[in-house]
mmCIF file of C-alpha atoms in Angstrom:
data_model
loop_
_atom_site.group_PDB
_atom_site.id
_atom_site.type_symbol
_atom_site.label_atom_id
_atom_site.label_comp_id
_atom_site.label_asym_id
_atom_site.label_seq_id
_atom_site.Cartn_x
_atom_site.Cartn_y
_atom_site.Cartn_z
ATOM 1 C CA UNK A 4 71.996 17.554 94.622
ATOM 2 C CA UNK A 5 73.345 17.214 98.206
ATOM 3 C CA UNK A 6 76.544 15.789 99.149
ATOM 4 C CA UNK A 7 74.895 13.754 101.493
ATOM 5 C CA UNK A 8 72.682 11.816 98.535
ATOM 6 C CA UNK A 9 75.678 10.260 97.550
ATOM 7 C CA UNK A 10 76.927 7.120 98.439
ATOM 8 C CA UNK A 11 80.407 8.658 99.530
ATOM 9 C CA UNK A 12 83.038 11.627 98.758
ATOM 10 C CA UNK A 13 86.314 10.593 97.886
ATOM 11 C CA UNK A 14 88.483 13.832 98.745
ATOM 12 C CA UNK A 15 91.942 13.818 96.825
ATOM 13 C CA UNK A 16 92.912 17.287 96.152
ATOM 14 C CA UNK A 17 96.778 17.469 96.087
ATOM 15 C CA UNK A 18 99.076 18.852 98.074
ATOM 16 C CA UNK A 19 100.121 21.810 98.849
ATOM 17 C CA UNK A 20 97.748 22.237 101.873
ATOM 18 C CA UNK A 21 96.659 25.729 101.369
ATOM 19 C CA UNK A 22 94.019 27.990 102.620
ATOM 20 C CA UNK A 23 91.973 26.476 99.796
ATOM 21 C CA UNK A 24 92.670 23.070 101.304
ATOM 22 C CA UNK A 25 91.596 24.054 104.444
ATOM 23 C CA UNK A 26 88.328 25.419 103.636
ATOM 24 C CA UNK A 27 87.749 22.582 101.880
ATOM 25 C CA UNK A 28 88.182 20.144 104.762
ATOM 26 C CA UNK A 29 85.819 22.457 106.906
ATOM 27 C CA UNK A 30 82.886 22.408 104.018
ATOM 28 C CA UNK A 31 83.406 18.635 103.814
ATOM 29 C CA UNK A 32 83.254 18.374 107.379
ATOM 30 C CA UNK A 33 80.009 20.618 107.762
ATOM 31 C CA UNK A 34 79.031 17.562 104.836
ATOM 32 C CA UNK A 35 79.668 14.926 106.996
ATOM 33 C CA UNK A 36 77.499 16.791 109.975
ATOM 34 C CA UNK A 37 74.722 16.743 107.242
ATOM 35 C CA UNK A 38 74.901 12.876 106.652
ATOM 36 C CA UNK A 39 77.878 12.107 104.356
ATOM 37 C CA UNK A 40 80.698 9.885 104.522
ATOM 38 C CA UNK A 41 83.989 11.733 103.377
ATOM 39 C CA UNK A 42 87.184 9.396 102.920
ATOM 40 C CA UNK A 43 89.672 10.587 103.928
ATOM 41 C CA UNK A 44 87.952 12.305 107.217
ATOM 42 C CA UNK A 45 88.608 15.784 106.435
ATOM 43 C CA UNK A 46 89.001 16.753 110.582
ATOM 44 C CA UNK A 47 92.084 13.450 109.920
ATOM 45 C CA UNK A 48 93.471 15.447 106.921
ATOM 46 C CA UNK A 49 93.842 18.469 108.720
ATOM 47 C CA UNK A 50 95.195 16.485 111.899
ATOM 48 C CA UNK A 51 97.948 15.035 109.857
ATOM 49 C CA UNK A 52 100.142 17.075 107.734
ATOM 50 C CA UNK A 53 102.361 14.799 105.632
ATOM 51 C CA UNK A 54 105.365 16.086 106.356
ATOM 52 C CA UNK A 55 105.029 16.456 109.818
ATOM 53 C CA UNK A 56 102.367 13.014 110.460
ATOM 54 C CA UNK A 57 105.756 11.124 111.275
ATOM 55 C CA UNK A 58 106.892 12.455 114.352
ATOM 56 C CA UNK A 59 104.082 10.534 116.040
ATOM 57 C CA UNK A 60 106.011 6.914 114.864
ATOM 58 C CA UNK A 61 109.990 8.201 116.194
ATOM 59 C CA UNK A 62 110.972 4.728 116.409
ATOM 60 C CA UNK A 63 110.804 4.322 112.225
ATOM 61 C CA UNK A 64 112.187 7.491 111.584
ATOM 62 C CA UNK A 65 115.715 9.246 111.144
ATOM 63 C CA UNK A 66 116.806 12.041 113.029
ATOM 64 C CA UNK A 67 114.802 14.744 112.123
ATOM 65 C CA UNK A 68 114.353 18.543 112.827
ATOM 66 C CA UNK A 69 111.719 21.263 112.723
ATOM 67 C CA UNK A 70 112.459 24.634 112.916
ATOM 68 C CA UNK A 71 112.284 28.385 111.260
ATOM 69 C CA UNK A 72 115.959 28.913 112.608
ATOM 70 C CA UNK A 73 119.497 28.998 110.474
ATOM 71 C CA UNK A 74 120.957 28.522 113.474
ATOM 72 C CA UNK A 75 119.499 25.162 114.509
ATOM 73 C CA UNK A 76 120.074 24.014 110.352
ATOM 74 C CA UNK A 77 123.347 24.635 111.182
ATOM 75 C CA UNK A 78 124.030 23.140 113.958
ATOM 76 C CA UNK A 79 121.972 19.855 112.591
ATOM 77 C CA UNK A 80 124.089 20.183 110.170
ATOM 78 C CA UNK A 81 126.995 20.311 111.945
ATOM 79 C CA UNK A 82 126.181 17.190 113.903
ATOM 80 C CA UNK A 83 125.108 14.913 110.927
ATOM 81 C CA UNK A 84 127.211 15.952 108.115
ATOM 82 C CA UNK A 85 125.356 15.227 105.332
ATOM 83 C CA UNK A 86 121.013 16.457 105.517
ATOM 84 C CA UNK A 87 117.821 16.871 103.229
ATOM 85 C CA UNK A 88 115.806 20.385 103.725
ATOM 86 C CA UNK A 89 112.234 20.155 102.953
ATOM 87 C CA UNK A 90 109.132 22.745 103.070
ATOM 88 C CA UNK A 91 106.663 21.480 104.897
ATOM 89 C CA UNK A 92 103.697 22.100 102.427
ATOM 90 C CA UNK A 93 105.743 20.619 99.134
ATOM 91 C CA UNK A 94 104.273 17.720 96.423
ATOM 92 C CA UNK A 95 105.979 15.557 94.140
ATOM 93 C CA UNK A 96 109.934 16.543 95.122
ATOM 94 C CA UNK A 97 109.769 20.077 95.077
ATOM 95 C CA UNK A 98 111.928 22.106 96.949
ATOM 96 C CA UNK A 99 114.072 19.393 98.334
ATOM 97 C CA UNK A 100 117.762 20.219 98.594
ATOM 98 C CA UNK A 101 120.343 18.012 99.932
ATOM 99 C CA UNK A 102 123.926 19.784 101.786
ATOM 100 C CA UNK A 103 126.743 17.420 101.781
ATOM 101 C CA UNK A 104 129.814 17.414 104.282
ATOM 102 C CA UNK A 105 131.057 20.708 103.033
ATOM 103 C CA UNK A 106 127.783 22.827 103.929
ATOM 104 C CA UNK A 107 128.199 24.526 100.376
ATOM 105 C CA UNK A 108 125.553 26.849 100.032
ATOM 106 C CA UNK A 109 123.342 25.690 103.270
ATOM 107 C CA UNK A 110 122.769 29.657 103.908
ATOM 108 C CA UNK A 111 121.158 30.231 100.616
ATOM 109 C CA UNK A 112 119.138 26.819 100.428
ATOM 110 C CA UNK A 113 117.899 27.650 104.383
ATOM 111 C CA UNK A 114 117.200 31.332 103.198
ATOM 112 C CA UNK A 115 114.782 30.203 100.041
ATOM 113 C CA UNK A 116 112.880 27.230 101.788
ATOM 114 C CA UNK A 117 112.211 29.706 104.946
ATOM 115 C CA UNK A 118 111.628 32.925 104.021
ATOM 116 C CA UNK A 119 114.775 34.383 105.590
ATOM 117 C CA UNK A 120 112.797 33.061 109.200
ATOM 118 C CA UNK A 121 109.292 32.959 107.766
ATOM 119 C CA UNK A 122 108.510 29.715 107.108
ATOM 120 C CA UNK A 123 108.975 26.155 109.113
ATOM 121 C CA UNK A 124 111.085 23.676 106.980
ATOM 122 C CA UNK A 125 112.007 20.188 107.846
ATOM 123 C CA UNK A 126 115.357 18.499 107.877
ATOM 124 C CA UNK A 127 116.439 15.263 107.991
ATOM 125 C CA UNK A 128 119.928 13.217 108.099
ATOM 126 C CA UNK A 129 120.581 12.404 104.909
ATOM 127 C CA UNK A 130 119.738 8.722 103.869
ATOM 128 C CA UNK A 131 121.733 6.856 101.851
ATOM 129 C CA UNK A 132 119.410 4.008 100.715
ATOM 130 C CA UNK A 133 117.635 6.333 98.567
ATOM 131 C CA UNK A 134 120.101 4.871 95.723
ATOM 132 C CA UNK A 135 117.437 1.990 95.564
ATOM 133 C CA UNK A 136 114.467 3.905 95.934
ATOM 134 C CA UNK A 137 111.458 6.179 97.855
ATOM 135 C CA UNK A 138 109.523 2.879 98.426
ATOM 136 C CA UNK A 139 105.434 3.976 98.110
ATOM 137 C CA UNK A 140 103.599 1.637 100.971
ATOM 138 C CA UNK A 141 99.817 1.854 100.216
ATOM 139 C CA UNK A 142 97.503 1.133 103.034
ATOM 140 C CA UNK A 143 94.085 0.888 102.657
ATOM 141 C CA UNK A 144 92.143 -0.133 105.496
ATOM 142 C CA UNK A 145 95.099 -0.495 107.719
ATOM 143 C CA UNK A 146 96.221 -3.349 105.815
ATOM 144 C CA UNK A 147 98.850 -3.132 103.407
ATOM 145 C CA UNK A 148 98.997 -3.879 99.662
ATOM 146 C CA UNK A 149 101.490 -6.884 99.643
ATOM 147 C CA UNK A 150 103.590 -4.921 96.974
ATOM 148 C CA UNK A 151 105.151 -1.656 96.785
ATOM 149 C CA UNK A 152 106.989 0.724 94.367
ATOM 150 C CA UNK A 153 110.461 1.631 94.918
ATOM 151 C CA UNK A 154 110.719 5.415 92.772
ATOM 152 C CA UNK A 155 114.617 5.278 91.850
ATOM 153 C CA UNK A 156 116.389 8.389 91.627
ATOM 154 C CA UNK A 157 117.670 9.057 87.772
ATOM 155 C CA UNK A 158 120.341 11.516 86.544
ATOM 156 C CA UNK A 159 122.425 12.044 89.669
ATOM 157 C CA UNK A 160 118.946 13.311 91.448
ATOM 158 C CA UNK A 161 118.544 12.257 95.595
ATOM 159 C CA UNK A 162 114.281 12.376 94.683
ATOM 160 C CA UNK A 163 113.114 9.660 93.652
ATOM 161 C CA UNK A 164 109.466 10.843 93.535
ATOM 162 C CA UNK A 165 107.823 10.278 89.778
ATOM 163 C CA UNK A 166 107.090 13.851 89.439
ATOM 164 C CA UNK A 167 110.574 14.755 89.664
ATOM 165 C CA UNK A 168 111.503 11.792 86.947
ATOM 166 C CA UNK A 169 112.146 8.560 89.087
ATOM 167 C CA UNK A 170 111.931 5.283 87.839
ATOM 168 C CA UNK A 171 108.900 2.958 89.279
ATOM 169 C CA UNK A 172 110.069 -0.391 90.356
ATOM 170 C CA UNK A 173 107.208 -2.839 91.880
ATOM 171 C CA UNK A 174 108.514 -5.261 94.699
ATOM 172 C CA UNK A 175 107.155 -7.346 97.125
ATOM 173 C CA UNK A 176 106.724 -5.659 100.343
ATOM 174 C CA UNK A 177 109.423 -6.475 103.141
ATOM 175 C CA UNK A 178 109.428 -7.723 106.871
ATOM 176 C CA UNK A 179 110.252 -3.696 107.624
ATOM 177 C CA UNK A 180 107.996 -2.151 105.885
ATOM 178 C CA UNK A 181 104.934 -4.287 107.117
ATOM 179 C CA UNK A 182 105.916 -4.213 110.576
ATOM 180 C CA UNK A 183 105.801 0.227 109.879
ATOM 181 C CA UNK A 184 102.772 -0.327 108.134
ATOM 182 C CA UNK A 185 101.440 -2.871 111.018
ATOM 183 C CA UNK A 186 101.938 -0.341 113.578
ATOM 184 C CA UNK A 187 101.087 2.798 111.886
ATOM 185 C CA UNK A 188 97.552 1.742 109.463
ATOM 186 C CA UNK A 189 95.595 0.371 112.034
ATOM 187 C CA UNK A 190 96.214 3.276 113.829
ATOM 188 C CA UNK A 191 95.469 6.028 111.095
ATOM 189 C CA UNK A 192 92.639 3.798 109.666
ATOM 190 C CA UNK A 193 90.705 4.501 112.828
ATOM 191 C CA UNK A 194 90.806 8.000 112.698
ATOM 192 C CA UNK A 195 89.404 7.947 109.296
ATOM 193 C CA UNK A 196 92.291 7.640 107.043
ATOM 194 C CA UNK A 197 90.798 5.026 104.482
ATOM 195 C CA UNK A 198 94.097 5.267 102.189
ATOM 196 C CA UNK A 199 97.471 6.229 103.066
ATOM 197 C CA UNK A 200 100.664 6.312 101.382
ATOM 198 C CA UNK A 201 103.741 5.738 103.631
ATOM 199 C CA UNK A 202 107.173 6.389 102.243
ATOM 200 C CA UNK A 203 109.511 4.841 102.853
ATOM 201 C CA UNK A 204 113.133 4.800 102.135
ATOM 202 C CA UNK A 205 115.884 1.489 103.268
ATOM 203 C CA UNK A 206 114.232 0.871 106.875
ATOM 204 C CA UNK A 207 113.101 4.531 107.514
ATOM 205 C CA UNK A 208 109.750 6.218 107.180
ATOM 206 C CA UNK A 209 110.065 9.687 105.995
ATOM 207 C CA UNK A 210 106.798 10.810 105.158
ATOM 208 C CA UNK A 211 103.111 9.973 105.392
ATOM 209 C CA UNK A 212 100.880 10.543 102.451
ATOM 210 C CA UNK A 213 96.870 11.109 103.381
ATOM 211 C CA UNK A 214 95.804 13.631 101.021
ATOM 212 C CA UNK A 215 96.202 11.890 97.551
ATOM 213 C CA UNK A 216 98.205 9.011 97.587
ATOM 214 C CA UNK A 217 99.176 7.378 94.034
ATOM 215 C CA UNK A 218 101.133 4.811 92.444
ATOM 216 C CA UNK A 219 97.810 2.288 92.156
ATOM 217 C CA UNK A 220 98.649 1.954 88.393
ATOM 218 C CA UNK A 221 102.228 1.344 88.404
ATOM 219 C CA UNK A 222 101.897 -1.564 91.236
ATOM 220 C CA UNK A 223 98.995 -3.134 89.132
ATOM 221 C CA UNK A 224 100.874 -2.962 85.798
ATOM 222 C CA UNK A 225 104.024 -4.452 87.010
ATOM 223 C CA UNK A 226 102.771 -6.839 89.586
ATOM 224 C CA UNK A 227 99.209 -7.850 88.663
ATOM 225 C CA UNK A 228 98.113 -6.974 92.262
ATOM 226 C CA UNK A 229 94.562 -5.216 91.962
ATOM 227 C CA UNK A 230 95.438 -2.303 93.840
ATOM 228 C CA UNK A 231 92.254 -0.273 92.977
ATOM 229 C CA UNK A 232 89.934 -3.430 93.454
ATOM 230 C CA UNK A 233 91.446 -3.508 96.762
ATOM 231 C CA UNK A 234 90.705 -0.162 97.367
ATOM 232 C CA UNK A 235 86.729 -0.411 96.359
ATOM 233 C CA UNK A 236 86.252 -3.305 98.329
ATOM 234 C CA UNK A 237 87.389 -1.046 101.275
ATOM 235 C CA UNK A 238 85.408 2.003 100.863
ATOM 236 C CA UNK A 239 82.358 -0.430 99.576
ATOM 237 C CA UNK A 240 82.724 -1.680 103.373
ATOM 238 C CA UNK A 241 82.725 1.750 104.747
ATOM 239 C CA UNK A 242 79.364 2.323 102.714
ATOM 240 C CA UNK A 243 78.234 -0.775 103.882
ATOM 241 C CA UNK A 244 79.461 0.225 107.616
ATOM 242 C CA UNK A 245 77.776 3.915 107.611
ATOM 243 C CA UNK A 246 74.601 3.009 106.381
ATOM 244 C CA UNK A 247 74.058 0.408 109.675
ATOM 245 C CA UNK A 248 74.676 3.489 111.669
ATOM 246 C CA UNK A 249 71.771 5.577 112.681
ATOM 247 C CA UNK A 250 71.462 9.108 111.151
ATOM 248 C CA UNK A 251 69.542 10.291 114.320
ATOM 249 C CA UNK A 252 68.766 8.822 117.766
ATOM 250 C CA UNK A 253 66.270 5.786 118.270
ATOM 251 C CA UNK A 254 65.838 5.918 114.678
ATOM 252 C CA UNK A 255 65.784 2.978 112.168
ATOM 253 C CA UNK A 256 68.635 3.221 109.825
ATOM 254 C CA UNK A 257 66.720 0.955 107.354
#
């Protein structure tokens, strides 16, 4: 069976993005040369890393910083008082470390997230809203789903994410977080991102999910919103959408 006899290929391998993931992307792309319709566009996946996809929106985003150097944590640090560190290529919560005021430990934490100078990490002032939640955006088609998921932090934890043992809370979605989602879906939706996952936590953006977003179930449980009929409507129109396009020059699609 070719890849190309089916209707479409929904690619949704998680995180981390590996060599594996790579190659994967590159095989799905030579797939798409061949005739098929990948969602999400593996050349998009590999053009936006989720960590990294939100320095392209710096007006939604809190000071951030990218960098393999203790010195420059530091001196972040030293200017903002209280951060999160990050790897770049974590899932679910993993890895995340926050340094308060008093820098305890920043040394250590920089050392294991970089590889003693190995390894880019990410770190961001540290946001206090988080005490209500990671709000999940889903966007599929550039549009958002009118309700979110706000993943509450449990235990004395600052990650909210489910893996790492939030609570899921569904709420309507807010002025903010449509106008991020206004700007930034349309945007990603025509480079081939078919469903994204923006987090986002009090006004801020702080990651954008477009490998294998989630929380479809929890929204539809709590709020009765149809997330995944949403979401098939959508890629039925992108069926619907590739098949009027012409598979070679001057030739009848039908």
């Amino acid at each position: 069976v070719l890849v190309a006899d089916f209707d479409a290929v929904l690619m949704r391998k998680d995180p981390p993005f590996d060599s594996e993931f790579f190659y994967a992307t590159h095989l799905l792309s030579q797939a798409e040369r061949e005739g098929a319709l990948v969602l999400n566009s593996p050349a998009a996946l590999r053009e936006h890393p989720e960590k990294l996809a939100i320095m392209e929106f710096p007006q939604f985003i809190a000071p951030t910083l990218v960098t393999r150097s203790a010195a420059d944590v530091r001196a972040f640090h030293q200017e903002h008082r209280d951060i999160i560190l990050k790897p770049l290529d974590g899932m679910g919560g993993a890895g995340i470390f926050r340094v308060r005021d008093d820098g305890m430990n920043l040394g250590s934490i920089v050392e294991t997230l970089n590889g003693n100078g190995a390894q880019t990490i990410m770190v961001q002032r540290f946001i206090p809203e988080i005490v209500d939640g990671d709000k999940r955006v889903l966007v599929i088609g550039g549009k958002p789903v009118p309700h979110t998921l706000a993943r509450i932090p449990q235990g004395g934890e600052v990650r909210g994410n489910l893996a790492a043992g939030g609570l899921g809370v569904a709420r309507p979605i807010t002025p903010r977080e449509r106008e991020i989602a206004g700007v930034i879906g349309p945007k990603l939706a025509g480079r081939g991102l078919l469903l994204v996952g923006l987090d986002v936590i009090g006004d801020t953006l702080t990651e954008i999910n477009v490998t294998s977003p989630t929380c479809f179930q929890e929204i539809t449980e709590q709020s009765g919103f149809d997330v995944a009929k949403m979401f098939v409507d959508a890629l039925e129109g992108e069926i619907s959408g590739e098949r009027l396009r012409p598979t070679t020059e001057g030739q009848d699609p039908f």
